[in-house]
C-alpha positions as a LaTeX table, in Angstrom:
\begin{tabular}{lrrr}
\hline
Residue & $x$ (\AA) & $y$ (\AA) & $z$ (\AA) \\
\hline
Leu1 & $-142.58$ & 134.77 & $-80.33$ \\
Gln2 & $-144.71$ & 136.13 & $-83.23$ \\
Val3 & $-144.63$ & 134.55 & $-86.63$ \\
Gln4 & $-146.22$ & 136.20 & $-89.54$ \\
Ser5 & $-147.58$ & 134.12 & $-92.30$ \\
Pro6 & $-150.94$ & 134.31 & $-94.45$ \\
Glu7 & $-151.07$ & 130.49 & $-93.55$ \\
Leu8 & $-151.64$ & 131.21 & $-89.83$ \\
Asn9 & $-154.57$ & 133.45 & $-90.34$ \\
Asp10 & $-156.30$ & 129.98 & $-91.06$ \\
Pro11 & $-158.69$ & 129.11 & $-88.24$ \\
Arg12 & $-157.23$ & 125.62 & $-88.15$ \\
Ala13 & $-153.80$ & 127.03 & $-87.48$ \\
Gln14 & $-155.26$ & 129.63 & $-84.93$ \\
Ala15 & $-157.02$ & 126.68 & $-82.90$ \\
Ile16 & $-153.92$ & 124.86 & $-82.40$ \\
Leu17 & $-150.95$ & 127.55 & $-82.41$ \\
Pro18 & $-149.89$ & 127.84 & $-78.54$ \\
Lys19 & $-151.00$ & 131.37 & $-77.05$ \\
Ala20 & $-149.24$ & 130.97 & $-73.56$ \\
Gly21 & $-147.02$ & 128.36 & $-72.03$ \\
Ser22 & $-144.67$ & 127.52 & $-69.45$ \\
Leu23 & $-141.72$ & 125.10 & $-69.90$ \\
Ser24 & $-139.77$ & 124.27 & $-66.97$ \\
Leu25 & $-136.50$ & 122.03 & $-67.49$ \\
Arg26 & $-133.87$ & 121.27 & $-64.82$ \\
Ala27 & $-130.50$ & 119.76 & $-65.62$ \\
Thr28 & $-128.39$ & 118.48 & $-63.05$ \\
Asp29 & $-124.96$ & 116.68 & $-63.15$ \\
Leu30 & $-123.77$ & 118.72 & $-66.09$ \\
Pro31 & $-120.00$ & 118.35 & $-66.45$ \\
Val32 & $-119.36$ & 122.13 & $-65.85$ \\
Pro33 & $-115.61$ & 121.92 & $-64.98$ \\
Ser34 & $-114.92$ & 120.12 & $-68.44$ \\
Leu35 & $-117.08$ & 122.66 & $-70.32$ \\
Val36 & $-115.60$ & 125.44 & $-68.77$ \\
Gln37 & $-111.91$ & 123.98 & $-69.44$ \\
Ala38 & $-113.20$ & 123.57 & $-73.21$ \\
Leu39 & $-114.17$ & 127.39 & $-73.38$ \\
Ala40 & $-110.97$ & 128.27 & $-71.62$ \\
Asn41 & $-109.02$ & 126.38 & $-74.00$ \\
Thr42 & $-110.36$ & 128.11 & $-77.11$ \\
Leu43 & $-111.07$ & 131.42 & $-75.65$ \\
Pro44 & $-107.77$ & 133.05 & $-77.12$ \\
Glu45 & $-108.71$ & 132.06 & $-80.62$ \\
Leu46 & $-112.32$ & 133.03 & $-79.92$ \\
Thr47 & $-111.51$ & 136.57 & $-79.08$ \\
Ser48 & $-108.31$ & 136.91 & $-81.60$ \\
Gly49 & $-110.14$ & 139.16 & $-84.02$ \\
Asp50 & $-109.19$ & 136.84 & $-87.01$ \\
Ser51 & $-112.14$ & 135.57 & $-88.83$ \\
Ala52 & $-110.75$ & 132.24 & $-89.83$ \\
Arg53 & $-109.20$ & 131.71 & $-86.30$ \\
Val54 & $-112.52$ & 132.60 & $-84.61$ \\
Gly55 & $-114.50$ & 130.23 & $-87.09$ \\
Ala56 & $-111.95$ & 127.38 & $-86.58$ \\
Ala57 & $-112.43$ & 127.93 & $-82.64$ \\
Arg58 & $-115.81$ & 127.91 & $-82.64$ \\
Phe59 & $-116.22$ & 124.44 & $-84.44$ \\
Ala60 & $-113.50$ & 123.05 & $-82.06$ \\
Leu61 & $-115.51$ & 124.62 & $-79.14$ \\
Met62 & $-118.52$ & 122.87 & $-80.32$ \\
Gly63 & $-116.86$ & 119.55 & $-80.96$ \\
Ala64 & $-115.40$ & 119.46 & $-77.58$ \\
Phe65 & $-118.83$ & 120.14 & $-75.98$ \\
Met66 & $-120.46$ & 117.51 & $-77.98$ \\
Ala67 & $-117.71$ & 115.25 & $-76.95$ \\
Thr68 & $-117.91$ & 116.01 & $-73.38$ \\
Leu69 & $-121.70$ & 115.90 & $-73.00$ \\
Ala70 & $-121.61$ & 112.60 & $-75.33$ \\
Gln71 & $-119.60$ & 111.09 & $-72.28$ \\
Ser72 & $-121.37$ & 112.36 & $-69.41$ \\
Asn73 & $-124.55$ & 111.27 & $-67.28$ \\
Ile74 & $-126.91$ & 114.24 & $-67.23$ \\
Lys75 & $-130.15$ & 114.15 & $-65.38$ \\
Leu76 & $-133.02$ & 116.26 & $-67.27$ \\
Thr77 & $-136.52$ & 116.78 & $-65.33$ \\
Val78 & $-139.56$ & 118.23 & $-66.75$ \\
Asp79 & $-141.14$ & 120.11 & $-63.92$ \\
Pro80 & $-145.07$ & 120.30 & $-64.84$ \\
Ser81 & $-145.17$ & 122.53 & $-68.05$ \\
Trp82 & $-148.22$ & 123.64 & $-70.26$ \\
Leu83 & $-149.24$ & 125.16 & $-73.58$ \\
Asp84 & $-152.65$ & 126.57 & $-74.13$ \\
Ala85 & $-153.93$ & 127.20 & $-77.75$ \\
Thr86 & $-157.45$ & 128.21 & $-78.34$ \\
Lys87 & $-158.74$ & 124.62 & $-78.90$ \\
Ala88 & $-156.45$ & 122.61 & $-76.92$ \\
His89 & $-154.17$ & 122.44 & $-73.63$ \\
Leu90 & $-151.04$ & 120.14 & $-73.47$ \\
Thr91 & $-149.34$ & 119.43 & $-70.15$ \\
Ala92 & $-145.92$ & 117.73 & $-69.71$ \\
Asp93 & $-143.84$ & 116.30 & $-66.86$ \\
Gly94 & $-141.09$ & 113.75 & $-66.80$ \\
Val95 & $-137.57$ & 112.72 & $-65.88$ \\
Phe96 & $-134.90$ & 111.52 & $-68.27$ \\
Ala97 & $-131.14$ & 110.45 & $-68.08$ \\
Leu98 & $-128.67$ & 111.13 & $-70.92$ \\
Ala99 & $-126.04$ & 108.30 & $-70.53$ \\
Ala100 & $-123.55$ & 108.60 & $-73.22$ \\
Gly101 & $-125.99$ & 110.82 & $-75.45$ \\
Thr102 & $-128.67$ & 108.29 & $-75.31$ \\
Pro103 & $-131.82$ & 109.52 & $-73.46$ \\
Thr104 & $-133.58$ & 107.24 & $-71.02$ \\
Gly105 & $-136.71$ & 107.96 & $-69.14$ \\
Thr106 & $-140.26$ & 109.03 & $-69.28$ \\
Leu107 & $-142.35$ & 112.21 & $-70.53$ \\
Asn108 & $-146.08$ & 112.28 & $-69.37$ \\
Leu109 & $-148.45$ & 114.20 & $-71.65$ \\
Gly110 & $-151.93$ & 115.28 & $-71.13$ \\
Leu111 & $-153.89$ & 116.75 & $-73.89$ \\
Thr112 & $-157.53$ & 118.15 & $-73.66$ \\
Gly113 & $-159.20$ & 119.41 & $-76.66$ \\
Leu114 & $-158.43$ & 116.60 & $-79.33$ \\
Asp115 & $-161.93$ & 116.22 & $-80.02$ \\
Asp116 & $-162.47$ & 119.86 & $-80.82$ \\
Val117 & $-159.44$ & 119.94 & $-82.94$ \\
Thr118 & $-160.22$ & 116.72 & $-84.86$ \\
Ala119 & $-163.78$ & 118.41 & $-85.58$ \\
Leu120 & $-162.49$ & 121.61 & $-86.87$ \\
Phe121 & $-160.23$ & 119.83 & $-89.21$ \\
Ala122 & $-162.92$ & 117.40 & $-90.32$ \\
Ala123 & $-165.27$ & 120.53 & $-91.04$ \\
Thr124 & $-162.97$ & 121.61 & $-93.85$ \\
Pro125 & $-162.20$ & 118.87 & $-96.53$ \\
Asp126 & $-159.35$ & 119.75 & $-98.02$ \\
Ser127 & $-155.65$ & 118.10 & $-98.48$ \\
Ile128 & $-154.48$ & 119.96 & $-95.32$ \\
Ser129 & $-157.38$ & 118.88 & $-93.45$ \\
Met130 & $-157.13$ & 115.12 & $-95.01$ \\
Asn131 & $-153.30$ & 115.06 & $-93.96$ \\
Ala132 & $-154.05$ & 116.45 & $-90.42$ \\
Leu133 & $-156.99$ & 114.01 & $-89.91$ \\
Asn134 & $-154.56$ & 111.06 & $-90.42$ \\
Ile135 & $-152.18$ & 112.70 & $-87.82$ \\
Leu136 & $-155.03$ & 113.21 & $-85.35$ \\
Gly137 & $-156.37$ & 109.60 & $-86.01$ \\
Gln138 & $-153.16$ & 108.01 & $-84.83$ \\
Ile139 & $-153.04$ & 110.57 & $-81.88$ \\
His140 & $-156.44$ & 109.14 & $-80.92$ \\
Glu141 & $-155.19$ & 105.56 & $-81.28$ \\
Met142 & $-152.28$ & 106.14 & $-79.17$ \\
Ala143 & $-154.10$ & 107.93 & $-76.36$ \\
Lys144 & $-155.42$ & 106.71 & $-73.29$ \\
Arg145 & $-158.50$ & 108.67 & $-72.77$ \\
Glu146 & $-159.40$ & 109.66 & $-69.13$ \\
Thr147 & $-161.97$ & 112.15 & $-67.71$ \\
Gly148 & $-160.97$ & 115.20 & $-66.07$ \\
Ala149 & $-162.20$ & 117.04 & $-62.91$ \\
Asp150 & $-164.39$ & 119.29 & $-65.23$ \\
Gly151 & $-165.93$ & 116.12 & $-67.04$ \\
Lys152 & $-163.98$ & 116.78 & $-70.26$ \\
Pro153 & $-161.53$ & 114.11 & $-71.74$ \\
Ile154 & $-158.15$ & 114.26 & $-71.25$ \\
Asp155 & $-156.00$ & 112.05 & $-73.59$ \\
Lys156 & $-152.93$ & 110.72 & $-71.92$ \\
Phe157 & $-149.62$ & 109.60 & $-73.11$ \\
Thr158 & $-146.80$ & 107.89 & $-71.36$ \\
Leu159 & $-143.46$ & 108.07 & $-73.98$ \\
Thr160 & $-140.97$ & 105.71 & $-72.49$ \\
Phe161 & $-137.39$ & 106.08 & $-73.86$ \\
Ala162 & $-135.49$ & 102.92 & $-73.40$ \\
Pro163 & $-131.59$ & 102.32 & $-73.11$ \\
Asp164 & $-131.77$ & 100.33 & $-76.56$ \\
Gly165 & $-133.23$ & 103.74 & $-78.05$ \\
Ala166 & $-136.92$ & 102.15 & $-78.39$ \\
Ile167 & $-139.55$ & 104.65 & $-77.86$ \\
Thr168 & $-142.93$ & 103.40 & $-76.66$ \\
Val169 & $-146.19$ & 105.66 & $-76.29$ \\
Asn170 & $-148.74$ & 104.00 & $-73.51$ \\
Gly171 & $-146.84$ & 100.80 & $-73.96$ \\
Lys172 & $-146.88$ & 100.79 & $-77.80$ \\
Pro173 & $-143.77$ & 100.75 & $-79.98$ \\
Leu174 & $-143.83$ & 104.22 & $-81.61$ \\
Ser175 & $-142.33$ & 102.64 & $-84.71$ \\
Gly176 & $-145.36$ & 100.84 & $-85.33$ \\
Leu177 & $-147.52$ & 103.53 & $-85.50$ \\
\hline
\end{tabular}
């Protein structure tokens, strides 16, 4: 993925934009038979060649998919994944269940380089940096800081999604931040 924009030439953007990464997701307990049936039911209309019928069939198919998924109990695993930027490295793993469209589970994040990113934004006192520093300050407050094997700080975050829709970060309600 390449994005071209003059704003991306800013050293701050260059420092935090991902340069490389790997995202590994596994979904199990998908309602494949019901999804295939929904596709089979709309296939004649999807292939009719009549743009109005095709449009209506797409809409019907999307509705059928959404209804089927909303009634399903899907398990989603985030296998160890990562993103690298010039000044930061992010790791992630976790396990979720999607029951009746509501996510429950845990996502673990590890971030190295938060201090470097904060220092970079603090060195340029403009409105972009001031807004970013407010967000970075909140991230610092939520973090559980540990020391990595290389002696560098790792800011850890455990995001927990409860059945009632509440989300916590390291045990603190996300809504209160």
